[in-house]
Amino acid sequence: MSVSDSGDEGGRRKRQRSEKKQRPFWQELPILIVIAAVIAALMVTFVGRPYVIPSQSMENTLLIGDRIYVEKISYYGSEPGPGDVVVFVGPPSWNGHYKSIRSDNTVVRGVQNFLSYFGLVPPDENDLVKRVIAVGGQTVQCCDPQGRVMVDGKPLDEPYIKKDYPWFTDRPNAVYPAGRVFGPVKVPEGNLWVMGDNRNESADSRAHVSDDLQGTVPVDNVRGKTVFKIWPPNRMGPVRSENAQEN
């Protein structure tokens, strides 16, 4: 074989390899969709996902309709701390008014469940958002002479509170839900005492003190830490932890 023939043969091989490598986009599209779906599922499972705020209990930190991003990475190897704004699944006593968001149609419900793995549909569970006030081993109650919540006997100055019940210094104050007074409650190890920033519009740990957990929430129920408001545009910004125990 001549040098020229060898060169032609090599060129044909290169063209054949190139033709094999180049596929029409419509053939590659399903592969790209699968890859994107796998990445989305991994992100939702291990990194975090968006949620929508359904109530006014966290105003003005979070407003009705705000979309928030809740990440899970912060709690790998650690637990939520005082001041964190967490999303959690309500314990049994918190779920009395919860209604499933899934369709009654079996097929549609199956599609909804499938899409929830990729973060395209909310999970079918009673997800709530509150601020951690006390953690396992701490004792929480209200109130000191100024009407402040106390943790282990230390009053908290809480700048994030929007509204609270009136506090009277000249007569007895009412017990929640008609007023501020509650506790003392010692938070079991592995649990959290949570409250809304909009105190007189929040059915939080105070509303469930008569249950088996004394109103506390197991750390295992926590879905993640709220770190960012992603929608609407005029509300975009970080959601920061504010540990009033350090003030």
Coordinates of C-alpha atoms in Angstrom, one line a residue:
M1 CA 0.0 0.0 0.0
S2 CA 1.3 3.4 -0.9
V3 CA 1.6 6.4 1.4
S4 CA -1.2 8.1 -0.4
D5 CA -3.5 5.1 0.1
S6 CA -2.7 4.9 3.8
G7 CA -3.6 8.6 4.2
D8 CA -6.9 8.1 2.5
E9 CA -7.7 5.1 4.7
G10 CA -6.9 7.1 7.8
G11 CA -9.1 10.0 6.7
R12 CA -12.0 7.6 6.1
R13 CA -11.7 6.2 9.6
K14 CA -11.6 9.6 11.1
R15 CA -14.8 10.6 9.2
Q16 CA -16.5 7.4 10.3
R17 CA -15.7 8.0 13.9
S18 CA -16.9 11.6 13.6
E19 CA -20.2 10.4 12.1
K20 CA -20.7 7.9 14.9
K21 CA -20.0 10.5 17.5
Q22 CA -22.4 13.1 16.1
R23 CA -26.0 12.3 16.8
P24 CA -29.1 14.3 16.0
F25 CA -30.3 16.5 18.9
W26 CA -33.6 14.6 19.1
Q27 CA -31.7 11.4 19.8
E28 CA -29.7 13.1 22.6
L29 CA -32.6 14.9 24.1
P30 CA -34.0 11.9 26.1
I31 CA -30.6 11.3 27.6
L32 CA -30.3 14.9 28.6
I33 CA -33.7 14.8 30.2
V34 CA -32.8 11.7 32.2
I35 CA -29.6 13.3 33.4
A36 CA -31.4 16.5 34.4
A37 CA -34.0 14.5 36.2
V38 CA -31.4 12.5 38.2
I39 CA -29.6 15.7 39.1
A40 CA -32.9 17.3 40.2
A41 CA -33.8 14.2 42.3
L42 CA -30.4 14.2 44.0
M43 CA -30.6 17.9 44.7
V44 CA -34.1 17.6 46.3
T45 CA -33.1 14.5 48.3
F46 CA -29.7 15.6 49.6
V47 CA -29.2 19.4 49.1
G48 CA -32.6 21.2 49.5
R49 CA -35.8 22.3 47.8
P50 CA -38.2 25.2 47.5
Y51 CA -41.3 25.7 49.6
V52 CA -44.2 28.1 49.6
I53 CA -45.3 30.0 52.7
P54 CA -49.0 29.3 53.4
S55 CA -49.8 31.4 56.4
Q56 CA -49.0 34.6 58.2
S57 CA -47.4 33.0 61.3
M58 CA -43.8 34.1 60.3
E59 CA -44.5 37.7 59.3
N60 CA -42.7 39.9 58.7
T61 CA -39.7 37.6 58.2
L62 CA -41.8 35.5 55.7
L63 CA -45.1 36.6 54.1
I64 CA -47.9 34.5 52.6
G65 CA -46.9 33.4 49.1
D66 CA -43.2 33.8 49.6
R67 CA -41.2 31.1 48.0
I68 CA -38.2 30.0 50.1
Y69 CA -35.2 27.7 49.6
V70 CA -34.6 25.3 52.4
E71 CA -31.3 23.5 52.5
K72 CA -30.4 20.3 54.3
I73 CA -26.6 20.4 54.2
S74 CA -26.3 22.6 57.4
Y75 CA -27.7 19.8 59.5
Y76 CA -25.5 17.0 58.2
G77 CA -23.6 16.1 61.4
S78 CA -25.3 18.9 63.5
E79 CA -28.7 19.9 64.7
P80 CA -30.8 23.0 64.4
G81 CA -29.8 25.8 66.8
P82 CA -31.7 28.6 68.5
G83 CA -32.7 31.3 66.0
D84 CA -32.8 29.0 62.9
V85 CA -35.9 29.2 60.8
V86 CA -36.7 25.6 60.0
V87 CA -39.2 23.7 57.9
F88 CA -40.5 20.6 59.6
V89 CA -43.2 17.9 59.3
G90 CA -45.8 18.5 62.0
P91 CA -46.0 15.8 64.7
P92 CA -49.4 14.0 64.9
S93 CA -51.1 16.6 67.2
W94 CA -50.2 19.4 64.7
N95 CA -52.0 17.7 61.8
G96 CA -55.7 17.9 62.8
H97 CA -56.5 20.5 60.1
Y98 CA -54.2 19.2 57.4
K99 CA -55.7 18.2 54.2
S100 CA -53.8 16.2 51.5
I101 CA -52.9 18.2 48.4
R102 CA -53.0 15.1 46.3
S103 CA -55.8 14.4 43.7
D104 CA -58.4 11.8 44.5
N105 CA -57.7 10.3 41.0
T106 CA -55.3 7.4 41.4
V107 CA -53.4 8.1 38.1
V108 CA -53.1 11.8 38.8
R109 CA -52.0 11.2 42.4
G110 CA -49.3 8.8 41.1
V111 CA -48.0 11.4 38.7
Q112 CA -48.0 14.0 41.5
N113 CA -46.1 11.6 43.8
F114 CA -43.6 10.9 41.1
L115 CA -43.0 14.6 40.3
S116 CA -42.5 15.4 43.9
Y117 CA -39.3 13.4 43.9
F118 CA -37.9 16.0 41.5
G119 CA -39.1 19.0 43.3
L120 CA -41.8 19.8 40.7
V121 CA -44.7 19.2 43.1
P122 CA -44.8 19.8 46.9
P123 CA -44.5 16.7 49.1
D124 CA -47.8 15.4 50.5
E125 CA -47.1 16.2 54.2
N126 CA -47.9 18.9 56.7
D127 CA -44.8 21.0 56.3
L128 CA -44.6 24.0 58.6
V129 CA -42.1 26.8 59.1
K130 CA -41.2 28.3 62.5
R131 CA -38.2 29.7 64.4
V132 CA -36.3 27.6 66.9
I133 CA -36.5 29.2 70.3
A134 CA -35.0 26.4 72.6
V135 CA -33.3 23.1 72.0
G136 CA -33.1 19.8 73.9
G137 CA -32.3 20.1 77.6
Q138 CA -33.3 23.7 77.8
T139 CA -36.3 25.1 79.7
V140 CA -38.6 27.6 78.0
Q141 CA -41.4 29.7 79.5
C142 CA -43.1 33.1 79.4
C143 CA -42.8 35.5 80.9
D144 CA -40.3 37.7 82.8
P145 CA -41.6 41.0 84.4
Q146 CA -41.3 42.7 80.9
G147 CA -43.3 40.0 79.1
R148 CA -40.3 38.4 77.5
V149 CA -39.8 34.7 76.7
M150 CA -37.2 33.1 78.9
V151 CA -34.8 30.2 78.2
D152 CA -33.1 28.6 81.2
G153 CA -34.2 31.7 83.2
K154 CA -32.7 34.2 80.8
P155 CA -35.0 36.6 79.0
L156 CA -34.8 36.9 75.3
D157 CA -34.8 40.2 73.3
E158 CA -36.3 39.1 70.0
P159 CA -36.1 41.7 67.3
Y160 CA -37.8 39.6 64.7
I161 CA -41.2 39.6 66.5
K162 CA -43.9 41.4 64.5
K163 CA -46.9 41.3 66.9
D164 CA -47.5 39.8 70.3
Y165 CA -50.3 39.8 72.8
P166 CA -50.5 42.9 75.2
W167 CA -48.5 42.6 78.4
F168 CA -50.0 44.0 81.5
T169 CA -47.9 45.0 84.6
D170 CA -50.9 45.9 86.8
R171 CA -53.0 42.8 86.5
P172 CA -52.7 39.0 85.7
N173 CA -51.9 38.1 82.1
A174 CA -53.7 35.5 80.1
V175 CA -52.4 32.1 79.2
Y176 CA -51.8 31.3 75.5
P177 CA -53.8 31.3 73.2
A178 CA -55.5 34.3 74.8
G179 CA -52.2 35.8 76.0
R180 CA -48.5 35.3 76.3
V181 CA -48.2 33.1 79.3
F182 CA -47.0 29.5 78.9
G183 CA -44.7 26.9 80.5
P184 CA -42.3 26.2 82.0
V185 CA -41.5 23.3 79.6
K186 CA -38.3 21.4 79.6
V187 CA -37.5 20.4 76.0
P188 CA -36.6 16.7 75.6
E189 CA -33.3 15.8 74.2
G190 CA -33.5 15.5 70.4
N191 CA -36.4 17.9 70.2
L192 CA -37.0 21.6 69.6
W193 CA -39.4 24.3 70.9
V194 CA -40.5 26.4 67.9
M195 CA -42.5 29.6 67.6
G196 CA -43.7 31.9 64.9
D197 CA -42.4 35.5 64.6
N198 CA -46.0 36.7 64.4
R199 CA -46.7 35.6 67.9
N200 CA -50.4 36.2 68.2
E201 CA -51.1 34.6 64.8
S202 CA -49.0 31.4 65.2
A203 CA -50.3 28.0 66.4
D204 CA -46.8 26.8 67.3
S205 CA -45.3 24.8 70.2
R206 CA -47.5 26.7 72.7
A207 CA -50.6 25.4 71.0
H208 CA -49.6 21.7 71.5
V209 CA -48.2 21.6 75.1
S210 CA -50.8 19.0 76.0
D211 CA -49.5 16.4 73.5
D212 CA -47.1 13.6 74.3
L213 CA -44.1 15.8 73.2
Q214 CA -45.3 18.9 75.3
G215 CA -45.5 20.8 72.0
T216 CA -41.9 20.2 71.0
V217 CA -40.9 18.9 67.6
P218 CA -38.4 16.0 67.0
V219 CA -35.2 17.0 65.2
D220 CA -35.9 14.0 62.9
N221 CA -39.0 15.9 61.6
V222 CA -36.9 18.8 60.4
R223 CA -36.7 19.0 56.6
G224 CA -34.1 21.7 56.5
K225 CA -33.0 25.3 57.2
T226 CA -34.6 28.3 55.5
V227 CA -31.8 30.3 53.9
F228 CA -33.2 32.4 51.1
K229 CA -36.4 34.0 49.8
I230 CA -36.4 33.2 46.0
W231 CA -39.7 34.8 45.0
P232 CA -41.3 37.3 44.4
P233 CA -38.4 39.5 43.1
N234 CA -39.1 42.3 45.5
R235 CA -38.8 39.9 48.4
M236 CA -35.6 38.1 47.3
G237 CA -32.9 37.9 49.9
P238 CA -31.3 35.8 52.6
V239 CA -33.2 34.5 55.7
R240 CA -30.7 34.7 58.6
S241 CA -30.6 32.9 61.9
E242 CA -31.0 35.3 64.9
N243 CA -30.0 33.6 68.1
A244 CA -31.7 35.7 70.8
Q245 CA -30.0 33.6 73.5
E246 CA -26.7 35.4 72.5
N247 CA -28.1 38.9 72.8

